[in-house]
Amino acid sequence: MNETSVLEGVFDRFLKSARIFKDREILRHDHVPENLPHREDQIRFLGEIVAPVLKGLRCSNILIYGKTGTGKTAVSKYVLKKLNQKALGCASPVRFCYVNCRWVGTEYRVLSALCYALGVKVPFTGLALGEVFDRFRKGLDTQNGVFIVVLDEIDALVKTHGDTILYELTRVNETLNLGKTSIVGISNDLRFKDFLDPRVLSSLSEEETVFRPYDAAEIRDILLERAKSAFFAGVLSDSALSLCAALAAAEHGDARRALDFLRVAGELAEREGAEIITEEHIRRAETRIEHDRVVEALKNLPAHSKLVLLGVYLLVKANVARAITGEIYEIYCELCEQAGLTPLTQRRVSGLINELDVIGLLNALVVSMGRYGRTKKIRLGVPRSAVRSVFMEDERLGSLISYTPKCLVGISSTRR
Ligand code: ADP
Ligand code: MG
């Protein structure tokens, strides 16, 4: 068979196959459904806070926290959409601007997005931050009514750039004559408060709320609702739905993951011409998503974290089941030398190990050493093969993956 007829076959099979998706878009992360089960309390709470805006009054700033996939973005967008609709029928103009700080990336770009929403022009780059802020302030002051600023994933911005922009934003009302602004800050990191100056924290969290994770039954309801519009009737088997909910609930109740499982499982079923999405499709979807996620996380690590991880990889390869920080540091320093980088201090590397542990790439176990205190035993949190295949592709690390560290000879002979 030549390529054309192979392709013909693929297309024909697709056209003939049972139809799975009624509307795939419904399963996208950024789709905001009309119905958000199990978030009625949060919707009401946020609604009560922003309601004064309808009478032209400034509303309290609010800080929303919760782990990923707990519905923070969906609920905020939903409430603001409804507020906007309501405001059209009222005399008070309401304006709002939603910015995802992690996507936008820098303070400059966050401020330009806010300016843009006010119709104020700002060049892509080139102005001092203070100048952009001044334009924003002037823009605000030419308008009546309240401007609501939604800063989603604000933790990402503050961790890399500090909280200056939040400080300025929380104080801007003091200098305005006409305009008013309120801030909705959303964080995926529950420890976000620790990163804020106390003054910023107290103004930002005039109100605050935590979105707790969904349990399996709640995720099931959410999925069922979405599946009704995403799939044709009868396509999603009940057992697949339950499995999907259980898997997502086991992972801190993340509705986003659950939707990913459904979408990928649907695509697998569609591709093989199946009529029903089964448990097996969900399991295969899980494996695929997990793999993609690990690869993505590994690729995006900063250089020094990659070297730390590579150090652990080499230790594991030398049969050291669980390494201690000192050993990792020693290998890391050697790897830095090989890669032409200046090593960070052991303390900083210890911090990097913690971060890698949090995102699951490393797995640290605190072991009690009796009266000698406690120590951390560290191993890879992901398959060795994944580390190997990603780092092999890496320009700098490709050649180091088969490197034999000098210090390893001593370690492995005593620990094997
Ligand atoms: P977060 O912002 O907390 O990380 P999102 O609001 O982005 O979470 O939610 C993740 C995905 O799950 C989105 O596609 C969202 O529409 C969906 N979702 C979350 N909670 C619900 C809910 N209660 N009902 C329906 N869909 C939900
Ligand atoms: Mg979000």
CSV table of C-alpha atoms and ligand atoms in Angstrom, one decimal:
chain,number,residue,atom,x,y,z
A,1,MET,CA,0.0,0.0,0.0
A,2,ASN,CA,1.3,3.4,-0.8
A,3,GLU,CA,1.0,6.5,1.5
A,4,THR,CA,-2.0,7.8,-0.2
A,5,SER,CA,-4.1,4.7,0.3
A,6,VAL,CA,-2.9,4.3,3.9
A,7,LEU,CA,-4.2,7.8,4.5
A,8,GLU,CA,-7.4,7.1,2.6
A,9,GLY,CA,-7.9,4.2,5.0
A,10,VAL,CA,-7.3,6.4,8.1
A,11,PHE,CA,-9.8,9.1,6.9
A,12,ASP,CA,-12.4,6.6,5.9
A,13,ARG,CA,-12.2,4.8,9.2
A,14,PHE,CA,-12.6,8.1,10.9
A,15,LEU,CA,-15.6,9.1,8.9
A,16,LYS,CA,-17.3,5.7,9.3
A,17,SER,CA,-16.5,5.3,13.0
A,18,ALA,CA,-19.1,5.7,15.6
A,19,ARG,CA,-19.3,9.3,16.7
A,20,ILE,CA,-17.9,10.0,20.1
A,21,PHE,CA,-17.7,13.8,20.5
A,22,LYS,CA,-20.7,16.0,20.1
A,23,ASP,CA,-18.6,19.0,21.1
A,24,ARG,CA,-15.0,18.6,22.0
A,25,GLU,CA,-14.6,22.2,23.0
A,26,ILE,CA,-16.7,21.6,26.1
A,27,LEU,CA,-13.8,19.7,27.6
A,28,ARG,CA,-11.3,22.5,27.2
A,29,HIS,CA,-9.9,23.9,30.4
A,30,ASP,CA,-11.0,27.4,29.6
A,31,HIS,CA,-14.6,26.6,28.8
A,32,VAL,CA,-16.7,28.1,31.5
A,33,PRO,CA,-19.9,26.0,31.9
A,34,GLU,CA,-23.3,27.5,32.7
A,35,ASN,CA,-23.5,25.2,35.6
A,36,LEU,CA,-20.8,24.7,38.3
A,37,PRO,CA,-21.9,22.0,40.6
A,38,HIS,CA,-20.6,22.0,44.2
A,39,ARG,CA,-19.4,25.6,44.0
A,40,GLU,CA,-22.7,27.3,44.9
A,41,ASP,CA,-21.4,28.6,48.2
A,42,GLN,CA,-18.3,30.1,46.6
A,43,ILE,CA,-20.3,31.7,43.8
A,44,ARG,CA,-22.6,33.2,46.3
A,45,PHE,CA,-19.8,34.5,48.5
A,46,LEU,CA,-17.9,36.1,45.6
A,47,GLY,CA,-21.2,37.5,44.2
A,48,GLU,CA,-21.9,39.2,47.6
A,49,ILE,CA,-18.5,40.7,47.6
A,50,VAL,CA,-18.6,42.2,44.1
A,51,ALA,CA,-22.3,43.3,44.3
A,52,PRO,CA,-21.6,46.8,45.6
A,53,VAL,CA,-20.0,47.6,42.2
A,54,LEU,CA,-23.5,47.7,40.8
A,55,LYS,CA,-24.2,50.8,42.8
A,56,GLY,CA,-20.9,52.3,41.8
A,57,LEU,CA,-19.2,51.5,45.1
A,58,ARG,CA,-15.8,50.0,45.4
A,59,CYS,CA,-15.9,46.3,46.5
A,60,SER,CA,-13.5,44.7,48.9
A,61,ASN,CA,-10.3,43.2,47.5
A,62,ILE,CA,-10.4,39.4,47.8
A,63,LEU,CA,-7.8,36.7,47.8
A,64,ILE,CA,-8.8,33.3,46.6
A,65,TYR,CA,-6.7,30.2,47.2
A,66,GLY,CA,-6.9,26.6,46.4
A,67,LYS,CA,-5.0,23.9,44.7
A,68,THR,CA,-5.2,23.6,40.9
A,69,GLY,CA,-8.4,22.4,39.4
A,70,THR,CA,-10.6,23.4,42.3
A,71,GLY,CA,-12.6,25.8,40.1
A,72,LYS,CA,-11.1,29.1,41.2
A,73,THR,CA,-10.7,30.4,37.6
A,74,ALA,CA,-14.1,29.0,36.5
A,75,VAL,CA,-16.0,30.5,39.4
A,76,SER,CA,-14.3,33.9,39.1
A,77,LYS,CA,-15.0,34.2,35.4
A,78,TYR,CA,-18.5,33.0,35.9
A,79,VAL,CA,-19.3,35.5,38.6
A,80,LEU,CA,-17.7,38.4,36.6
A,81,LYS,CA,-19.6,37.4,33.5
A,82,LYS,CA,-22.9,37.5,35.4
A,83,LEU,CA,-21.9,40.8,37.1
A,84,ASN,CA,-21.2,42.3,33.7
A,85,GLN,CA,-24.5,41.2,32.3
A,86,LYS,CA,-26.3,42.6,35.3
A,87,ALA,CA,-24.4,45.9,35.1
A,88,LEU,CA,-25.6,46.5,31.6
A,89,GLY,CA,-29.1,47.0,33.0
A,90,CYS,CA,-27.9,49.3,35.7
A,91,ALA,CA,-26.7,52.9,35.6
A,92,SER,CA,-23.2,52.1,37.0
A,93,PRO,CA,-20.6,51.0,34.5
A,94,VAL,CA,-18.5,48.1,35.5
A,95,ARG,CA,-15.3,47.3,33.9
A,96,PHE,CA,-13.0,44.4,34.6
A,97,CYS,CA,-9.8,42.9,33.3
A,98,TYR,CA,-8.8,39.3,33.8
A,99,VAL,CA,-5.1,38.6,33.6
A,100,ASN,CA,-3.4,35.2,34.0
A,101,CYS,CA,-0.1,36.3,35.5
A,102,ARG,CA,1.6,33.1,34.8
A,103,TRP,CA,0.9,33.3,31.1
A,104,VAL,CA,1.6,37.0,30.8
A,105,GLY,CA,4.8,36.5,32.7
A,106,THR,CA,6.1,40.0,33.7
A,107,GLU,CA,4.9,42.9,35.7
A,108,TYR,CA,5.3,45.1,32.6
A,109,ARG,CA,2.9,42.9,30.6
A,110,VAL,CA,0.4,42.6,33.4
A,111,LEU,CA,0.3,46.4,33.6
A,112,SER,CA,0.0,46.7,29.8
A,113,ALA,CA,-2.9,44.3,29.9
A,114,LEU,CA,-4.7,46.4,32.5
A,115,CYS,CA,-4.0,49.6,30.4
A,116,TYR,CA,-5.3,47.9,27.3
A,117,ALA,CA,-8.5,47.0,29.1
A,118,LEU,CA,-8.9,50.7,29.9
A,119,GLY,CA,-8.2,51.7,26.3
A,120,VAL,CA,-4.8,53.2,27.2
A,121,LYS,CA,-2.0,52.6,24.8
A,122,VAL,CA,1.3,51.2,25.9
A,123,PRO,CA,4.2,50.0,23.7
A,124,PHE,CA,5.2,46.3,23.9
A,125,THR,CA,8.4,47.2,25.7
A,126,GLY,CA,10.6,50.2,26.4
A,127,LEU,CA,8.8,52.2,29.1
A,128,ALA,CA,9.9,52.3,32.7
A,129,LEU,CA,7.5,50.4,34.9
A,130,GLY,CA,6.7,53.6,36.8
A,131,GLU,CA,5.6,55.2,33.6
A,132,VAL,CA,3.3,52.4,32.6
A,133,PHE,CA,1.8,52.5,36.1
A,134,ASP,CA,1.2,56.3,35.7
A,135,ARG,CA,-0.6,55.8,32.4
A,136,PHE,CA,-2.7,53.1,34.1
A,137,ARG,CA,-3.5,55.4,37.0
A,138,LYS,CA,-4.5,58.3,34.7
A,139,GLY,CA,-6.6,55.9,32.6
A,140,LEU,CA,-8.4,54.8,35.7
A,141,ASP,CA,-9.1,58.3,36.7
A,142,THR,CA,-10.8,59.3,33.5
A,143,GLN,CA,-13.6,56.7,34.2
A,144,ASN,CA,-16.5,56.6,36.4
A,145,GLY,CA,-17.3,53.4,38.2
A,146,VAL,CA,-15.3,50.5,39.4
A,147,PHE,CA,-12.5,48.7,37.6
A,148,ILE,CA,-12.1,45.1,38.8
A,149,VAL,CA,-8.7,43.7,38.3
A,150,VAL,CA,-8.5,39.9,38.4
A,151,LEU,CA,-5.0,38.6,38.8
A,152,ASP,CA,-5.1,34.9,38.3
A,153,GLU,CA,-2.1,32.7,39.3
A,154,ILE,CA,-0.7,35.7,41.0
A,155,ASP,CA,1.6,33.5,43.1
A,156,ALA,CA,3.6,32.8,39.9
A,157,LEU,CA,4.3,36.5,39.4
A,158,VAL,CA,5.1,37.3,43.0
A,159,LYS,CA,7.5,34.4,43.3
A,160,THR,CA,9.6,35.6,40.4
A,161,HIS,CA,9.1,39.3,40.5
A,162,GLY,CA,8.2,40.2,44.1
A,163,ASP,CA,5.1,42.0,45.2
A,164,THR,CA,5.8,45.6,44.0
A,165,ILE,CA,3.0,45.7,41.5
A,166,LEU,CA,0.6,44.4,44.1
A,167,TYR,CA,1.8,47.1,46.5
A,168,GLU,CA,1.2,49.8,43.9
A,169,LEU,CA,-2.2,48.4,42.9
A,170,THR,CA,-3.5,48.1,46.4
A,171,ARG,CA,-2.6,51.8,47.0
A,172,VAL,CA,-3.7,53.3,43.8
A,173,ASN,CA,-7.2,54.2,45.1
A,174,GLU,CA,-5.6,56.7,47.5
A,175,THR,CA,-4.5,58.9,44.6
A,176,LEU,CA,-7.6,58.7,42.4
A,177,ASN,CA,-10.2,61.3,42.2
A,178,LEU,CA,-12.8,59.7,40.0
A,179,GLY,CA,-12.0,56.1,39.3
A,180,LYS,CA,-11.9,53.2,41.7
A,181,THR,CA,-10.4,49.8,41.6
A,182,SER,CA,-10.8,46.5,43.4
A,183,ILE,CA,-8.5,43.5,43.1
A,184,VAL,CA,-9.4,39.8,43.0
A,185,GLY,CA,-6.2,37.8,43.5
A,186,ILE,CA,-6.2,34.1,42.8
A,187,SER,CA,-3.4,31.8,44.0
A,188,ASN,CA,-2.8,28.1,43.4
A,189,ASP,CA,-0.3,28.1,46.2
A,190,LEU,CA,-1.7,27.9,49.7
A,191,ARG,CA,1.5,29.4,51.1
A,192,PHE,CA,1.2,32.4,49.0
A,193,LYS,CA,0.7,34.7,52.0
A,194,ASP,CA,4.3,34.0,53.1
A,195,PHE,CA,5.6,35.7,50.0
A,196,LEU,CA,3.7,39.0,50.6
A,197,ASP,CA,4.7,42.1,52.5
A,198,PRO,CA,2.3,42.4,55.5
A,199,ARG,CA,1.0,45.7,54.2
A,200,VAL,CA,0.2,44.2,50.8
A,201,LEU,CA,-1.3,41.2,52.5
A,202,SER,CA,-3.6,43.2,54.7
A,203,SER,CA,-5.0,45.3,51.8
A,204,LEU,CA,-5.3,42.4,49.4
A,205,SER,CA,-7.0,40.1,51.8
A,206,GLU,CA,-9.8,42.3,52.9
A,207,GLU,CA,-11.8,39.2,52.2
A,208,GLU,CA,-10.4,35.7,51.5
A,209,THR,CA,-11.7,32.3,50.7
A,210,VAL,CA,-10.2,28.9,50.2
A,211,PHE,CA,-11.5,26.4,47.6
A,212,ARG,CA,-11.1,23.0,49.0
A,213,PRO,CA,-10.5,20.0,46.7
A,214,TYR,CA,-13.4,18.1,45.2
A,215,ASP,CA,-14.0,14.5,46.4
A,216,ALA,CA,-14.7,11.7,44.0
A,217,ALA,CA,-18.5,12.0,44.1
A,218,GLU,CA,-18.3,15.8,43.4
A,219,ILE,CA,-15.9,15.2,40.5
A,220,ARG,CA,-18.3,12.6,39.1
A,221,ASP,CA,-21.2,15.2,39.1
A,222,ILE,CA,-19.0,17.7,37.4
A,223,LEU,CA,-17.9,15.3,34.7
A,224,LEU,CA,-21.3,14.0,34.2
A,225,GLU,CA,-22.6,17.5,33.5
A,226,ARG,CA,-19.8,18.3,31.1
A,227,ALA,CA,-20.0,14.8,29.4
A,228,LYS,CA,-23.7,15.4,28.6
A,229,SER,CA,-22.7,18.2,26.2
A,230,ALA,CA,-19.3,16.9,25.1
A,231,PHE,CA,-20.2,13.3,24.1
A,232,PHE,CA,-23.1,11.7,22.3
A,233,ALA,CA,-25.6,10.0,24.5
A,234,GLY,CA,-24.5,6.6,25.7
A,235,VAL,CA,-20.8,7.0,24.7
A,236,LEU,CA,-19.4,7.4,28.2
A,237,SER,CA,-19.8,4.2,30.2
A,238,ASP,CA,-20.7,4.5,33.8
A,239,SER,CA,-17.7,2.6,34.9
A,240,ALA,CA,-15.3,4.8,32.9
A,241,LEU,CA,-16.9,7.9,34.5
A,242,SER,CA,-16.5,6.5,38.0
A,243,LEU,CA,-12.9,5.5,37.4
A,244,CYS,CA,-12.1,8.9,36.0
A,245,ALA,CA,-13.6,10.6,39.1
A,246,ALA,CA,-11.7,8.2,41.4
A,247,LEU,CA,-8.4,8.8,39.7
A,248,ALA,CA,-8.8,12.6,39.8
A,249,ALA,CA,-9.9,12.5,43.4
A,250,ALA,CA,-6.9,10.5,44.4
A,251,GLU,CA,-4.8,13.3,43.0
A,252,HIS,CA,-6.0,16.2,45.2
A,253,GLY,CA,-9.4,16.4,43.6
A,254,ASP,CA,-8.3,18.2,40.5
A,255,ALA,CA,-11.2,18.7,38.1
A,256,ARG,CA,-8.8,19.8,35.3
A,257,ARG,CA,-7.1,16.4,35.4
A,258,ALA,CA,-10.4,14.6,35.3
A,259,LEU,CA,-11.4,16.6,32.2
A,260,ASP,CA,-8.1,15.7,30.6
A,261,PHE,CA,-8.7,12.0,31.2
A,262,LEU,CA,-12.1,12.3,29.6
A,263,ARG,CA,-10.9,14.2,26.6
A,264,VAL,CA,-7.9,11.9,25.9
A,265,ALA,CA,-9.9,8.8,26.5
A,266,GLY,CA,-12.5,10.1,24.1
A,267,GLU,CA,-9.8,10.7,21.5
A,268,LEU,CA,-8.4,7.2,21.9
A,269,ALA,CA,-11.8,5.6,21.5
A,270,GLU,CA,-12.5,7.7,18.5
A,271,ARG,CA,-9.2,6.8,16.8
A,272,GLU,CA,-9.8,3.1,17.2
A,273,GLY,CA,-13.4,3.3,16.1
A,274,ALA,CA,-14.8,2.3,19.4
A,275,GLU,CA,-18.5,3.1,20.2
A,276,ILE,CA,-18.1,3.4,24.0
A,277,ILE,CA,-15.4,5.0,26.2
A,278,THR,CA,-14.4,2.2,28.6
A,279,GLU,CA,-12.3,2.0,31.8
A,280,GLU,CA,-9.5,0.8,29.6
A,281,HIS,CA,-9.5,4.0,27.6
A,282,ILE,CA,-9.4,6.0,30.8
A,283,ARG,CA,-6.4,4.0,32.0
A,284,ARG,CA,-4.5,4.4,28.8
A,285,ALA,CA,-5.4,8.1,28.9
A,286,GLU,CA,-4.0,8.3,32.4
A,287,THR,CA,-0.7,6.7,31.3
A,288,ARG,CA,-0.4,9.1,28.3
A,289,ILE,CA,-1.2,12.2,30.3
A,290,GLU,CA,1.2,11.2,33.1
A,291,HIS,CA,4.0,10.7,30.6
A,292,ASP,CA,3.4,14.0,28.9
A,293,ARG,CA,3.3,15.8,32.2
A,294,VAL,CA,6.6,14.4,33.4
A,295,VAL,CA,8.3,15.1,30.1
A,296,GLU,CA,7.0,18.7,30.1
A,297,ALA,CA,8.1,19.2,33.7
A,298,LEU,CA,11.6,17.9,33.0
A,299,LYS,CA,12.0,20.0,29.9
A,300,ASN,CA,11.1,23.2,31.6
A,301,LEU,CA,13.4,22.9,34.6
A,302,PRO,CA,16.0,25.6,35.2
A,303,ALA,CA,19.5,24.5,34.4
A,304,HIS,CA,20.6,24.0,38.0
A,305,SER,CA,17.6,22.0,38.9
A,306,LYS,CA,18.3,19.8,35.9
A,307,LEU,CA,21.8,19.2,37.2
A,308,VAL,CA,20.5,18.3,40.7
A,309,LEU,CA,18.1,15.8,39.1
A,310,LEU,CA,20.7,14.4,36.9
A,311,GLY,CA,22.9,13.9,40.0
A,312,VAL,CA,20.1,11.8,41.6
A,313,TYR,CA,19.7,9.9,38.3
A,314,LEU,CA,23.4,9.0,38.3
A,315,LEU,CA,23.2,7.9,41.9
A,316,VAL,CA,20.2,5.7,41.1
A,317,LYS,CA,22.0,4.3,38.1
A,318,ALA,CA,24.9,3.4,40.5
A,319,ASN,CA,22.4,1.5,42.6
A,320,VAL,CA,22.1,4.0,45.5
A,321,ALA,CA,18.5,3.5,46.3
A,322,ARG,CA,18.1,6.7,48.3
A,323,ALA,CA,20.7,9.4,48.4
A,324,ILE,CA,21.3,12.1,51.0
A,325,THR,CA,21.7,15.8,50.2
A,326,GLY,CA,25.5,15.8,50.8
A,327,GLU,CA,26.0,13.1,48.1
A,328,ILE,CA,23.7,14.8,45.7
A,329,TYR,CA,25.5,18.1,46.2
A,330,GLU,CA,28.9,16.5,45.6
A,331,ILE,CA,27.8,15.1,42.2
A,332,TYR,CA,26.0,18.3,41.4
A,333,CYS,CA,29.2,20.3,41.8
A,334,GLU,CA,31.1,17.9,39.5
A,335,LEU,CA,28.3,18.1,36.9
A,336,CYS,CA,28.4,21.9,37.1
A,337,GLU,CA,32.1,21.8,36.4
A,338,GLN,CA,31.5,19.6,33.4
A,339,ALA,CA,28.7,21.9,32.1
A,340,GLY,CA,30.7,25.0,32.7
A,341,LEU,CA,28.4,26.4,35.3
A,342,THR,CA,29.3,27.9,38.7
A,343,PRO,CA,27.7,25.7,41.4
A,344,LEU,CA,25.2,27.2,43.8
A,345,THR,CA,25.7,26.8,47.6
A,346,GLN,CA,24.6,23.6,49.3
A,347,ARG,CA,21.8,25.5,51.0
A,348,ARG,CA,20.4,26.7,47.7
A,349,VAL,CA,20.7,23.2,46.3
A,350,SER,CA,18.8,21.9,49.3
A,351,GLY,CA,16.0,24.4,48.3
A,352,LEU,CA,16.0,23.1,44.8
A,353,ILE,CA,15.7,19.6,46.1
A,354,ASN,CA,12.6,20.7,48.1
A,355,GLU,CA,11.1,22.3,45.0
A,356,LEU,CA,11.7,19.1,42.9
A,357,ASP,CA,10.1,17.2,45.7
A,358,VAL,CA,7.0,19.4,45.7
A,359,ILE,CA,6.5,19.0,41.9
A,360,GLY,CA,7.0,15.2,42.3
A,361,LEU,CA,10.2,14.8,40.2
A,362,LEU,CA,12.1,13.8,43.4
A,363,ASN,CA,10.8,12.0,46.3
A,364,ALA,CA,12.3,12.9,49.7
A,365,LEU,CA,11.7,10.8,52.8
A,366,VAL,CA,12.6,12.2,56.2
A,367,VAL,CA,14.3,9.5,58.2
A,368,SER,CA,15.0,9.7,61.9
A,369,MET,CA,18.5,9.0,62.9
A,370,GLY,CA,17.8,8.6,66.6
A,371,ARG,CA,19.7,11.0,68.6
A,372,TYR,CA,21.6,12.2,65.6
A,373,GLY,CA,18.5,14.0,64.4
A,374,ARG,CA,16.8,13.5,61.1
A,375,THR,CA,18.0,13.3,57.5
A,376,LYS,CA,16.4,13.3,54.1
A,377,LYS,CA,16.7,10.3,51.9
A,378,ILE,CA,16.1,11.2,48.3
A,379,ARG,CA,15.2,9.2,45.2
A,380,LEU,CA,13.7,9.9,41.8
A,381,GLY,CA,10.0,10.5,41.8
A,382,VAL,CA,9.6,9.6,38.1
A,383,PRO,CA,10.8,6.7,36.0
A,384,ARG,CA,14.5,6.7,35.2
A,385,SER,CA,13.7,6.2,31.5
A,386,ALA,CA,11.8,9.4,31.4
A,387,VAL,CA,14.7,11.4,32.8
A,388,ARG,CA,17.1,9.7,30.4
A,389,SER,CA,15.0,10.3,27.3
A,390,VAL,CA,14.4,14.0,28.1
A,391,PHE,CA,17.9,14.8,29.1
A,392,MET,CA,19.4,13.0,26.1
A,393,GLU,CA,17.7,15.6,24.0
A,394,ASP,CA,19.0,18.4,26.1
A,395,GLU,CA,21.8,20.4,24.4
A,396,ARG,CA,23.8,20.8,27.6
A,397,LEU,CA,23.0,17.6,29.4
A,398,GLY,CA,22.9,15.1,26.5
A,399,SER,CA,26.6,14.2,27.0
A,400,LEU,CA,26.4,14.1,30.8
A,401,ILE,CA,23.8,11.4,31.0
A,402,SER,CA,26.4,8.7,30.7
A,403,TYR,CA,29.0,10.6,32.8
A,404,THR,CA,30.6,8.7,35.6
A,405,PRO,CA,31.2,11.1,38.5
A,406,LYS,CA,34.5,10.7,40.4
A,407,CYS,CA,32.8,10.9,43.8
A,408,LEU,CA,30.5,8.1,42.9
A,409,VAL,CA,33.1,5.4,43.0
A,410,GLY,CA,33.5,5.9,46.8
A,411,ILE,CA,29.8,6.2,47.5
A,412,SER,CA,28.6,3.3,45.5
A,413,SER,CA,31.1,0.8,46.8
A,414,THR,CA,29.9,1.4,50.3
A,415,ARG,CA,26.2,1.7,49.5
A,416,ARG,CA,25.6,-0.9,47.0
B,1,ADP,P1,-8.4,26.3,39.1
B,1,ADP,O1,-8.5,27.7,38.6
B,1,ADP,O2,-8.8,26.2,40.5
B,1,ADP,O3,-7.1,25.7,38.8
B,1,ADP,P2,-10.3,25.8,37.1
B,1,ADP,O4,-11.4,26.8,37.4
B,1,ADP,O5,-9.5,26.2,35.9
B,1,ADP,O6,-9.5,25.5,38.4
B,1,ADP,O7,-11.0,24.4,36.8
B,1,ADP,C1,-10.4,23.4,36.1
B,1,ADP,C2,-11.4,22.8,35.1
B,1,ADP,O8,-12.4,22.2,35.8
B,1,ADP,C3,-12.0,23.9,34.2
B,1,ADP,O9,-12.2,23.4,33.0
B,1,ADP,C4,-13.3,24.1,34.9
B,1,ADP,O10,-14.3,24.5,34.0
B,1,ADP,C5,-13.7,22.8,35.5
B,1,ADP,N1,-14.4,22.9,36.7
B,1,ADP,C6,-13.9,23.2,37.9
B,1,ADP,N2,-14.9,23.2,38.9
B,1,ADP,C7,-16.0,22.9,38.2
B,1,ADP,C8,-17.4,22.8,38.6
B,1,ADP,N3,-17.7,22.9,39.9
B,1,ADP,N4,-18.3,22.5,37.7
B,1,ADP,C9,-17.9,22.3,36.4
B,1,ADP,N5,-16.7,22.4,35.9
B,1,ADP,C10,-15.7,22.7,36.8
B,2,MG,MG,-6.9,28.7,37.6
